[in-house]
Amino acid sequence: MSAPHLPLPLDHEHLQKLVTADLVRPDHLLGAHPVREGEVDGVRFAVWAPNARHVSVVGDFNGWNGSSHPLTRLDFGFWGAFVPGASAGQRYKFRVTGADGRTVDKSDPYGQHMELRPNTASVVWQPAFEWTDGDWMAARGVDYDRPVSIYEAHVGSWARRDDGGFLNYRELAHRLADYVTWLGYTHVELLGVMEHPFDGSWGYQVTGYYAPTSRLGTPDDFAYLVNHLHGRGVGVLLDWVPGHFPTDESGLARFDGAALYEYADPRKGFHHDWNTYIFDYGRNEVVMFLIGSALKWLQDFHVDGLRVDAVASMLYLDFSRTEWVPNIHGGRENLEAIAFLKRLNEVVHHMAPGAVMVAEESTSFPGVTAPTPFGLGFDYKWAMGWMNDSLFYFEQDPLWRKYHHHKLTFFNAYRTSEKFILAISHDEVVHLKKSLVMKMPGDWYAQRAGYRAFLALMWTTPGKKLLFMGQEFAQPTEWNHDVSLPWHLAEHPDHRGVLELVRRLNGLYVGRPDLHTGDMLDEGMLWVSADDTEASVYAYIRRDPQGGTWSLVVANLTPVYREAYPVGVPQGGGYRVVLSTDDGEFGGFGTQQPDLTAREEGWHGQTHHLRLNLPPLSVLVLEPDPA
């Protein structure tokens, strides 16, 4: 069991460390901490509210009476008090009379547990979970040669109970671990974990940066989920949102009657797209609040990494706005946010060794995955350009794909400029964008065939992988956060075939070094044929730069059967099919290859060539036959 830490003393030295950005775990200083003072047990409460006129703590321990336990104003705008007799499990809030004269009951910014929405009180929490994942934690690390295949899941809607209620984290642990290990994923990425007031925000408008949502249980229940996944060999990533926060009065918004956590100028401090406030990255106390939150999940909850949401909105002062304030050099970059992201990644890599930091960043901002101080210091970046180009191509009628042939080759021009994750996330299957299989043109058979081809190309293209839940069995409807996935479809043959394909793709990706060790290297992939626009056929080789093993990928992306299509290969002898998306078990026709012996005539710049039967809307993966 992780021993509960003693809170840091509320003295001048430690408060000053927070103000000067030298205290990376401010939750060890602020918030609610069960302690013993003298011979009396109670809880010490502390909060940052420099503009407040008066602060008290109200809760179950004093009948929510604002006069019973006023907090004392300390140095640098902090407040604190010890409440005798208060104990873990009791609800509380800070009653803040702000600079504007209004008195508002506020949730604890550092609260570790919260009431179930729509209630908003914080809950005094004392962790008691006994971890058993020591070997996992000692071995975890960032290794770009390792396979990384991520299953993205929303914890509130991946599965529900029969009555429509939420699963407990402990129930979710076993069901999710069984499923993702059967499918062969190496990681899960969970969204909706951090406490949030509105289900429809999917967890992206956070009010509890230190608290797992109580919808699925307690913090110890969440710890059980992480611990169990580690025991099954599955890493855990979380979506984390340091770019903005909601306007809910009980949360961080105008916490002490004035702009505190947010920029005061609405041209910098308010997001019109999302109706949210933007963190003030120029205040040390705010920077430490966010870095402390990251470390809380990575250290205390043993989470293996964070996917940092909406990084582009943080980097640019003019992001999605017509009125904006230039930086001190007259530019559009938010220099304070850039400094924060660099500091965040430096601290995480030092304080949580092996943790993975992933940026959701959609621009060409340079050096997102380059080391600090010159880069931002992330380990990976989502390949948003690859995603947009690939989906655009596959949504086209095959008759017109020849005019967009370059959409599937352009990624190769820049794929080593950053360390990329090929991500098909929840954002692509909501808001009338349709599910992935329904984006494909044609009848139902063509849609499934096209989708199988898309998945095979994704899994054989250099870059780590991420796929959102439900898409692994070709869910035909868009994601609905209010209900469980339509699991009954996963047993239907039309959908089961896609599920079996994803399982096979993960098995190949994890088991074959040529499909993952060269993900970040130029020599990890070689185009054999990138310009057959008329036939919409692509061919490339994936290589293990260290071991020398390789495989050939051939895609036919029109609904036309192509017999004896010539494809160049670098050596003679026999070949065998490792994967065909047209196999009957995946829902295809089961097209056969009568002759897989390479001919000595060169083709496509290679010394030999194969004559392949290319099924409609399909991908083949072949390798030299070791026999």
XYZ file of C-alpha atoms in Angstrom:
627
model
C 0.000 0.000 0.000
C 1.259 3.493 -0.806
C 1.784 5.239 2.529
C -0.341 8.392 2.838
C 1.924 11.426 2.618
C 2.002 13.933 5.433
C 0.890 17.333 4.198
C 3.551 19.975 3.888
C 3.439 22.690 6.543
C 1.516 25.851 5.700
C 4.515 28.040 6.433
C 6.167 30.908 4.596
C 8.851 28.681 3.046
C 6.489 26.214 1.375
C 3.958 28.818 0.312
C 6.792 30.775 -1.275
C 7.944 27.658 -3.141
C 4.516 27.399 -4.696
C 4.473 31.083 -5.634
C 7.924 30.818 -7.245
C 7.022 27.613 -9.142
C 9.353 25.408 -7.108
C 6.647 23.123 -5.662
C 5.540 20.610 -8.281
C 3.102 18.824 -5.962
C 1.028 21.705 -4.570
C -1.676 19.186 -3.630
C 0.640 18.136 -0.792
C 0.211 21.664 0.564
C -3.315 22.735 -0.409
C -6.665 20.980 -0.338
C -8.055 18.790 2.457
C -5.693 16.581 4.490
C -6.698 14.376 7.433
C -4.112 15.115 10.145
C -3.600 14.938 13.872
C -2.756 18.126 15.735
C -1.675 17.458 19.270
C -4.122 14.849 20.530
C -6.934 15.822 18.166
C -7.805 14.227 14.829
C -9.244 16.442 12.133
C -8.706 17.822 8.672
C -6.498 20.680 7.576
C -7.986 22.777 4.785
C -6.062 25.228 2.605
C -6.867 27.156 -0.550
C -5.429 29.851 -2.836
C -7.740 32.887 -3.049
C -5.676 36.104 -3.017
C -8.551 38.379 -4.034
C -11.031 37.016 -1.495
C -12.353 39.139 1.344
C -13.273 36.153 3.487
C -13.039 32.349 3.226
C -14.553 29.654 5.426
C -14.957 25.915 5.035
C -18.442 24.430 5.251
C -19.412 20.784 5.264
C -20.894 17.789 6.991
C -18.709 18.461 10.048
C -20.313 21.844 10.842
C -23.806 21.624 9.383
C -22.672 23.767 6.419
C -22.443 26.767 8.727
C -20.192 29.445 7.261
C -19.506 31.010 10.645
C -18.092 27.905 12.331
C -14.713 27.523 10.653
C -13.287 30.662 9.036
C -9.926 30.235 7.341
C -6.943 32.379 8.299
C -5.329 34.515 5.610
C -1.732 33.373 5.185
C 1.174 34.705 3.121
C 0.872 35.230 -0.669
C -2.926 35.015 -0.797
C -3.381 31.538 0.720
C -5.881 30.603 3.406
C -5.881 27.732 5.874
C -7.507 26.232 8.975
C -7.567 23.012 10.998
C -11.054 21.617 11.697
C -11.091 19.289 14.713
C -13.313 16.253 14.316
C -13.609 16.479 10.539
C -12.792 13.170 8.875
C -12.397 11.301 5.613
C -15.630 10.715 3.740
C -17.225 14.001 4.746
C -18.372 16.512 2.134
C -17.134 20.099 2.109
C -16.808 23.330 0.122
C -14.989 26.612 0.471
C -17.364 29.512 1.061
C -15.621 32.421 -0.624
C -16.606 36.058 -0.379
C -14.847 37.433 -3.416
C -13.439 40.730 -4.568
C -16.792 41.415 -6.213
C -18.597 41.133 -2.865
C -20.462 37.942 -3.833
C -20.318 34.847 -1.620
C -20.102 31.548 -3.507
C -19.609 27.969 -2.340
C -16.685 26.539 -4.308
C -15.478 22.990 -4.837
C -11.909 22.409 -3.722
C -9.572 22.868 -6.733
C -7.373 20.181 -5.164
C -10.234 17.912 -4.106
C -9.390 14.211 -4.488
C -12.990 12.990 -4.569
C -16.274 14.632 -5.527
C -19.977 14.116 -5.054
C -21.892 12.465 -7.885
C -23.169 15.091 -10.316
C -25.269 17.219 -10.281
C -24.004 17.783 -6.721
C -20.665 19.555 -6.568
C -19.232 19.197 -3.062
C -15.739 17.852 -2.568
C -15.182 14.833 -0.317
C -12.332 14.464 2.169
C -10.375 11.447 0.959
C -7.775 9.150 2.537
C -6.350 6.626 0.005
C -6.102 3.029 1.185
C -5.547 1.009 -1.999
C -2.796 -1.604 -1.951
C -0.858 -1.576 -5.229
C 0.643 -4.768 -6.639
C 2.124 -3.450 -9.902
C 5.662 -2.752 -8.726
C 7.280 -4.775 -11.514
C 5.232 -2.961 -14.146
C 6.122 0.461 -12.758
C 9.826 -0.398 -12.614
C 9.863 -1.575 -16.231
C 7.689 1.047 -17.940
C 9.371 3.456 -20.297
C 9.336 5.165 -23.654
C 10.893 2.981 -26.365
C 10.111 4.038 -29.922
C 10.969 0.566 -31.212
C 8.195 -1.015 -29.158
C 4.719 -1.607 -30.570
C 2.092 0.777 -29.216
C -1.513 -0.006 -30.125
C -4.059 2.003 -28.156
C -7.750 1.317 -27.611
C -9.490 4.610 -26.829
C -12.526 4.199 -24.589
C -14.965 6.523 -22.846
C -15.388 5.073 -19.367
C -19.019 6.129 -19.044
C -20.296 4.544 -22.247
C -17.985 1.675 -23.209
C -20.392 -0.598 -21.391
C -23.291 -0.022 -19.020
C -25.189 -2.199 -16.583
C -28.419 -3.819 -17.724
C -30.417 -1.036 -16.081
C -28.385 1.611 -17.933
C -26.345 2.587 -14.876
C -22.591 3.089 -14.863
C -20.259 0.208 -14.194
C -17.988 0.514 -11.179
C -14.302 0.977 -12.008
C -13.679 -2.518 -10.605
C -16.289 -4.087 -12.889
C -14.901 -2.129 -15.814
C -11.380 -3.320 -14.966
C -12.126 -6.994 -15.591
C -14.349 -6.579 -18.626
C -12.054 -4.070 -20.324
C -8.883 -6.044 -19.579
C -10.396 -9.265 -20.938
C -11.493 -7.513 -24.116
C -8.388 -5.495 -24.966
C -6.005 -8.363 -24.215
C -8.075 -10.672 -26.446
C -7.857 -8.051 -29.183
C -4.111 -7.662 -28.662
C -3.919 -3.987 -27.725
C -0.913 -2.810 -25.723
C -2.610 0.232 -24.133
C -5.944 1.796 -23.367
C -6.589 5.514 -23.463
C -9.460 6.503 -21.207
C -11.494 9.658 -21.562
C -14.022 11.025 -19.134
C -12.000 9.993 -16.062
C -11.345 13.394 -14.472
C -14.341 14.832 -12.655
C -16.650 16.897 -14.830
C -20.156 18.259 -14.259
C -21.762 17.596 -17.670
C -21.872 14.133 -19.279
C -22.126 15.703 -22.731
C -18.667 17.256 -22.416
C -17.222 13.692 -22.537
C -14.906 14.740 -19.709
C -13.333 17.639 -21.583
C -14.697 20.366 -19.290
C -12.996 19.396 -16.056
C -13.838 20.641 -12.580
C -11.839 18.035 -10.643
C -8.246 18.000 -11.896
C -7.195 15.769 -9.009
C -10.288 13.549 -8.762
C -11.478 10.520 -10.751
C -15.140 10.938 -11.600
C -17.440 9.546 -8.925
C -19.793 8.265 -11.632
C -17.881 4.967 -11.544
C -16.783 4.855 -7.915
C -14.101 6.094 -5.548
C -10.436 6.969 -6.157
C -9.498 3.553 -4.727
C -11.840 1.922 -7.238
C -10.061 3.795 -10.030
C -6.703 2.695 -8.635
C -7.982 -0.893 -8.832
C -8.737 -0.389 -12.543
C -5.191 0.812 -13.301
C -3.600 -1.862 -11.129
C -5.641 -4.639 -12.764
C -4.837 -3.467 -16.288
C -1.155 -3.404 -15.395
C -1.465 -6.936 -14.064
C -2.841 -7.977 -17.449
C 0.008 -6.285 -19.321
C -1.964 -3.257 -20.520
C -0.710 0.320 -20.194
C -3.084 3.116 -19.214
C -3.193 6.587 -20.762
C -5.628 9.333 -19.775
C -7.003 12.325 -21.631
C -5.896 15.456 -19.771
C -7.170 18.971 -20.442
C -4.817 21.820 -19.412
C -6.072 24.207 -22.089
C -9.409 25.373 -20.717
C -11.998 24.822 -17.988
C -15.772 25.339 -17.696
C -17.611 28.395 -16.471
C -19.536 26.479 -13.748
C -19.804 28.731 -10.712
C -18.874 25.947 -8.292
C -15.548 25.336 -10.060
C -12.431 27.320 -10.906
C -14.233 30.118 -12.739
C -13.537 33.509 -11.110
C -12.632 31.556 -8.023
C -12.167 34.472 -5.641
C -14.465 36.971 -7.323
C -11.900 37.919 -9.942
C -9.899 36.291 -12.734
C -7.548 33.895 -10.942
C -7.001 30.618 -12.780
C -7.993 32.293 -16.080
C -6.524 35.211 -18.022
C -8.305 38.439 -17.073
C -8.494 39.723 -20.653
C -11.266 37.772 -22.434
C -9.293 38.065 -25.691
C -6.829 35.657 -24.077
C -8.932 34.110 -21.346
C -12.166 32.955 -22.972
C -12.870 30.299 -25.600
C -15.976 31.196 -27.587
C -15.975 27.818 -29.371
C -16.309 25.875 -26.133
C -17.708 28.552 -23.775
C -14.773 27.946 -21.427
C -12.068 29.893 -19.649
C -8.404 29.615 -20.654
C -5.783 29.019 -17.975
C -3.411 31.894 -17.191
C -0.046 30.280 -17.937
C 1.728 33.408 -16.769
C 0.862 32.716 -13.099
C 3.157 30.339 -11.266
C 0.348 29.132 -9.021
C -1.694 28.096 -12.082
C 1.274 26.388 -13.739
C 1.957 24.439 -10.553
C -1.726 23.537 -10.197
C -1.628 21.926 -13.649
C 1.748 20.244 -13.272
C 0.667 18.926 -9.878
C -2.443 17.463 -11.495
C -0.355 15.667 -14.124
C 1.913 14.219 -11.445
C -1.072 13.183 -9.324
C -2.257 10.839 -12.069
C 1.203 9.631 -13.086
C 2.631 9.134 -9.594
C -0.266 8.439 -7.234
C -2.543 6.615 -9.685
C 0.296 4.905 -11.598
C -1.086 6.107 -14.934
C 1.409 5.476 -17.752
C 0.870 8.630 -19.741
C -1.273 11.619 -20.604
C -2.735 12.625 -23.941
C -2.749 16.412 -23.709
C -5.880 17.773 -25.343
C -6.104 20.726 -27.737
C -2.441 21.739 -27.671
C -2.889 23.926 -30.765
C -5.419 26.063 -28.888
C -2.765 26.661 -26.233
C 0.084 27.473 -28.600
C -1.591 30.242 -30.579
C -3.142 33.429 -29.246
C -5.281 33.775 -32.374
C -6.609 30.206 -32.271
C -10.213 30.328 -33.523
C -10.627 34.024 -32.714
C -10.784 37.296 -34.613
C -9.767 39.525 -31.666
C -6.522 38.574 -29.991
C -3.596 40.067 -28.107
C -0.119 39.650 -29.670
C 2.775 38.476 -27.543
C 5.588 40.821 -26.453
C 7.297 40.316 -29.825
C 4.136 41.055 -31.779
C 3.654 37.412 -32.716
C 0.740 35.002 -32.438
C 2.429 32.382 -30.256
C 1.416 32.155 -26.600
C 4.907 32.259 -25.127
C 3.642 31.557 -21.609
C 1.782 28.419 -22.738
C 4.835 27.238 -24.672
C 6.992 27.697 -21.569
C 4.391 25.821 -19.516
C 4.342 22.834 -21.895
C 8.131 22.620 -21.858
C 8.222 22.784 -18.062
C 5.412 20.231 -17.826
C 7.251 17.685 -19.953
C 10.565 18.278 -18.208
C 9.012 17.782 -14.778
C 7.017 14.712 -15.827
C 10.012 12.970 -17.369
C 12.055 13.699 -14.251
C 9.433 12.976 -11.586
C 7.518 10.154 -13.311
C 10.157 8.179 -15.221
C 8.746 6.154 -18.094
C 5.521 8.137 -18.377
C 4.450 8.978 -21.925
C 3.335 12.472 -22.925
C 1.238 12.725 -26.090
C 0.172 15.941 -27.817
C -3.068 16.344 -29.707
C -1.678 19.067 -31.949
C -3.114 19.837 -35.378
C -0.740 22.449 -36.825
C 2.794 22.438 -38.216
C 4.249 23.951 -35.040
C 7.891 22.757 -35.118
C 9.480 20.454 -32.573
C 6.430 19.177 -30.701
C 8.237 15.878 -30.022
C 11.747 17.359 -29.991
C 13.534 17.535 -26.613
C 13.448 20.702 -24.554
C 14.629 23.418 -24.438
C 14.370 23.766 -28.224
C 11.299 21.512 -28.641
C 8.172 21.107 -26.535
C 9.374 17.771 -25.150
C 6.402 15.512 -25.910
C 7.047 11.842 -26.631
C 4.414 11.524 -29.358
C 2.103 13.682 -31.446
C -1.182 12.642 -33.018
C -0.858 12.494 -36.818
C -3.802 14.759 -37.574
C -2.666 15.371 -41.144
C -2.504 11.640 -41.855
C -5.977 11.215 -40.354
C -7.554 14.012 -42.385
C -5.933 12.947 -45.656
C -6.718 9.249 -45.205
C -10.362 9.769 -44.291
C -10.810 12.279 -47.107
C -9.477 9.719 -49.589
C -11.592 6.833 -48.344
C -14.755 8.928 -48.343
C -14.359 9.512 -52.097
C -16.246 7.430 -54.647
C -13.626 4.967 -55.965
C -14.229 6.374 -59.458
C -12.673 9.666 -58.345
C -9.907 8.352 -56.082
C -7.332 8.557 -58.863
C -7.576 12.345 -58.599
C -6.631 12.209 -54.905
C -3.979 9.481 -55.097
C -1.389 11.631 -53.318
C -3.530 11.856 -50.180
C -2.252 8.398 -49.158
C 1.385 9.076 -50.052
C 1.854 12.596 -48.672
C 2.331 11.429 -45.063
C 5.570 9.759 -46.147
C 6.995 13.195 -46.970
C 6.956 14.280 -43.330
C 6.299 11.192 -41.206
C 9.741 11.328 -39.528
C 9.514 15.054 -38.740
C 7.780 14.142 -35.475
C 7.115 10.942 -33.548
C 3.572 10.166 -34.615
C 0.589 8.196 -33.378
C -1.914 7.377 -36.121
C -5.084 8.264 -34.247
C -8.673 7.610 -35.289
C -10.372 9.022 -32.209
C -13.836 9.781 -30.893
C -13.750 13.133 -32.697
C -14.095 11.351 -36.047
C -17.336 9.492 -35.231
C -19.572 12.219 -33.750
C -21.425 15.397 -34.770
C -22.887 13.899 -37.968
C -19.465 12.788 -39.250
C -20.786 9.184 -39.275
C -19.016 6.105 -37.952
C -15.941 4.929 -39.825
C -17.604 2.117 -41.734
C -20.445 4.399 -42.804
C -17.969 6.943 -44.204
C -17.089 4.386 -46.874
C -18.951 4.708 -50.204
C -20.947 1.952 -51.873
C -23.283 -0.761 -50.642
C -22.913 -2.516 -47.301
C -20.435 -5.085 -48.634
C -18.308 -2.377 -50.277
C -18.405 -0.289 -47.111
C -17.085 -3.159 -45.020
C -14.464 -4.111 -47.616
C -13.296 -0.506 -47.868
C -13.172 -0.190 -44.097
C -11.135 -3.389 -43.755
C -8.682 -1.994 -46.307
C -8.472 1.278 -44.382
C -7.688 -0.557 -41.138
C -4.998 -2.684 -42.777
C -3.340 0.390 -44.261
C -3.469 2.110 -40.868
C -1.836 -0.834 -39.102
C 0.900 -1.218 -41.735
C 1.707 2.507 -42.091
C 4.623 3.706 -39.911
C 3.432 5.199 -36.621
C 1.873 3.946 -33.421
C -1.874 3.183 -33.502
C -5.048 4.425 -31.800
C -8.637 3.412 -32.586
C -11.776 4.554 -30.789
C -14.105 2.027 -29.206
C -16.852 0.511 -31.321
C -14.928 1.025 -34.538
C -13.188 -2.311 -34.017
C -16.459 -4.094 -34.841
C -17.649 -1.591 -37.466
C -20.285 0.112 -35.339
C -22.687 1.581 -37.915
C -24.030 4.388 -35.727
C -22.182 7.365 -34.327
C -20.902 7.209 -30.758
C -23.553 8.112 -28.174
C -22.059 8.960 -24.780
C -25.379 8.321 -23.012
C -25.626 4.587 -23.748
C -23.469 1.493 -23.960
C -21.836 0.407 -27.204
C -24.127 -1.869 -29.289
C -22.303 -5.006 -28.192
C -24.852 -7.347 -29.774
C -23.512 -6.326 -33.184
C -20.072 -7.687 -32.363
C -21.465 -11.220 -32.692
C -23.127 -10.601 -36.063
C -21.011 -12.092 -38.907
C -20.786 -8.810 -40.807
C -19.309 -7.075 -37.776
C -17.465 -10.039 -36.302
C -15.298 -10.208 -39.422
C -14.007 -6.676 -38.826
C -13.414 -7.481 -35.162
C -11.368 -10.547 -36.124
C -9.385 -8.416 -38.564
C -8.465 -5.871 -35.867
C -7.378 -8.752 -33.648
C -5.222 -10.175 -36.452
C -3.755 -6.757 -37.255
C -2.761 -6.216 -33.633
C -1.191 -9.669 -33.552
C 0.859 -8.945 -36.657
C 1.800 -5.448 -35.540
C 2.971 -6.564 -32.101
C 4.568 -9.809 -33.296
C 6.400 -8.604 -36.403
C 9.381 -6.279 -35.794
C 9.180 -4.963 -39.375
C 5.770 -3.448 -38.583
C 6.850 -1.467 -35.520
C 10.612 -1.092 -34.979
C 11.067 1.311 -37.889
C 8.037 3.473 -37.135
C 10.120 6.604 -36.553
C 12.835 5.960 -39.162
C 13.041 6.710 -42.884
C 14.356 3.204 -43.556
C 11.331 1.639 -41.871
C 9.305 1.981 -45.082
C 10.084 1.909 -48.803
C 7.576 2.744 -51.518
C 7.498 0.152 -54.297
C 4.647 1.676 -56.297
C 3.207 5.044 -55.323
C 1.995 6.401 -58.646
C -0.511 3.963 -60.200
C -3.269 6.517 -60.066
C -5.441 4.874 -62.734
C -5.725 1.588 -60.826
C -5.582 3.174 -57.334
C -3.043 0.526 -56.337
C -0.305 1.154 -53.768
C 2.623 -1.074 -52.791
C 5.252 -0.554 -50.113
C 7.727 -2.498 -48.013
C 7.914 -2.320 -44.219
C 11.344 -3.119 -42.818
C 13.003 -3.803 -39.491
C 16.121 -1.631 -39.788
C 17.947 -3.709 -37.183
C 16.858 -7.281 -37.863
C 16.414 -7.114 -41.606
C 12.975 -8.773 -41.746
C 10.480 -7.181 -44.117
C 6.987 -7.503 -45.529
C 5.234 -6.273 -48.661
C 1.908 -4.417 -48.478
C -0.262 -4.129 -51.595
C -3.557 -2.199 -51.616
C -6.202 -2.208 -54.360
C -8.585 0.603 -53.479
C -11.197 0.316 -56.204
C -14.004 -2.265 -56.422
C -12.274 -3.816 -59.462
C -10.694 -7.279 -59.416
C -7.155 -7.139 -60.817
C -5.675 -10.413 -62.030
C -1.919 -11.079 -62.245
C -1.071 -7.508 -61.236
C 2.748 -7.086 -61.289
C 4.427 -5.862 -58.096
C 8.183 -5.525 -57.731
C 10.030 -7.323 -54.919
C 13.685 -7.122 -53.875
C 14.467 -10.853 -53.932
C 13.519 -14.053 -55.695
C 12.052 -17.270 -54.360
C 8.670 -18.058 -52.915
C 6.376 -15.770 -50.962
C 3.411 -16.335 -48.703
C 0.386 -14.263 -47.748
C 0.541 -13.083 -44.147
C -2.800 -11.266 -44.311
C -5.551 -10.638 -46.825
C -8.430 -8.384 -45.834
C -10.454 -10.343 -48.419
C -10.265 -13.581 -46.404
C -13.620 -15.183 -45.659
C -13.102 -14.990 -41.903
C -13.063 -11.200 -42.214
C -16.139 -11.090 -44.444
C -14.433 -11.169 -47.843
C -14.542 -13.439 -50.905
C -11.397 -15.417 -50.096
C -9.505 -14.680 -53.307
C -6.596 -17.106 -53.833
C -3.065 -16.557 -55.120
C -2.185 -19.410 -57.495
C 1.507 -18.519 -57.918
C 3.621 -16.762 -55.312
C 7.023 -17.398 -56.825
C 8.916 -14.241 -57.717
C 9.845 -13.864 -61.359
C 13.370 -12.794 -62.261
C 12.199 -9.878 -64.381
C 12.648 -6.597 -62.540
C 9.696 -4.301 -61.824
C 9.096 -1.062 -59.929
C 12.849 -0.649 -59.548
C 13.154 -4.023 -57.808
C 15.117 -7.050 -59.047
C 12.084 -9.393 -59.226
C 8.326 -9.218 -59.291
C 5.198 -11.118 -58.266
C 1.979 -11.494 -60.224
C -0.800 -11.009 -57.702
C -4.559 -11.359 -57.853
C -5.819 -8.216 -56.143
C -9.346 -8.516 -54.728
C -11.579 -5.433 -54.887
C -11.095 -2.937 -52.039
C -8.464 -5.027 -50.300
C -5.007 -5.085 -48.778
C -2.509 -7.957 -48.963
C 0.504 -8.382 -46.690
C 3.151 -10.819 -47.928
C 6.587 -11.988 -46.822
C 9.353 -14.128 -48.298
C 8.560 -17.782 -47.609
C 11.262 -19.048 -45.231
C 10.707 -22.576 -46.572
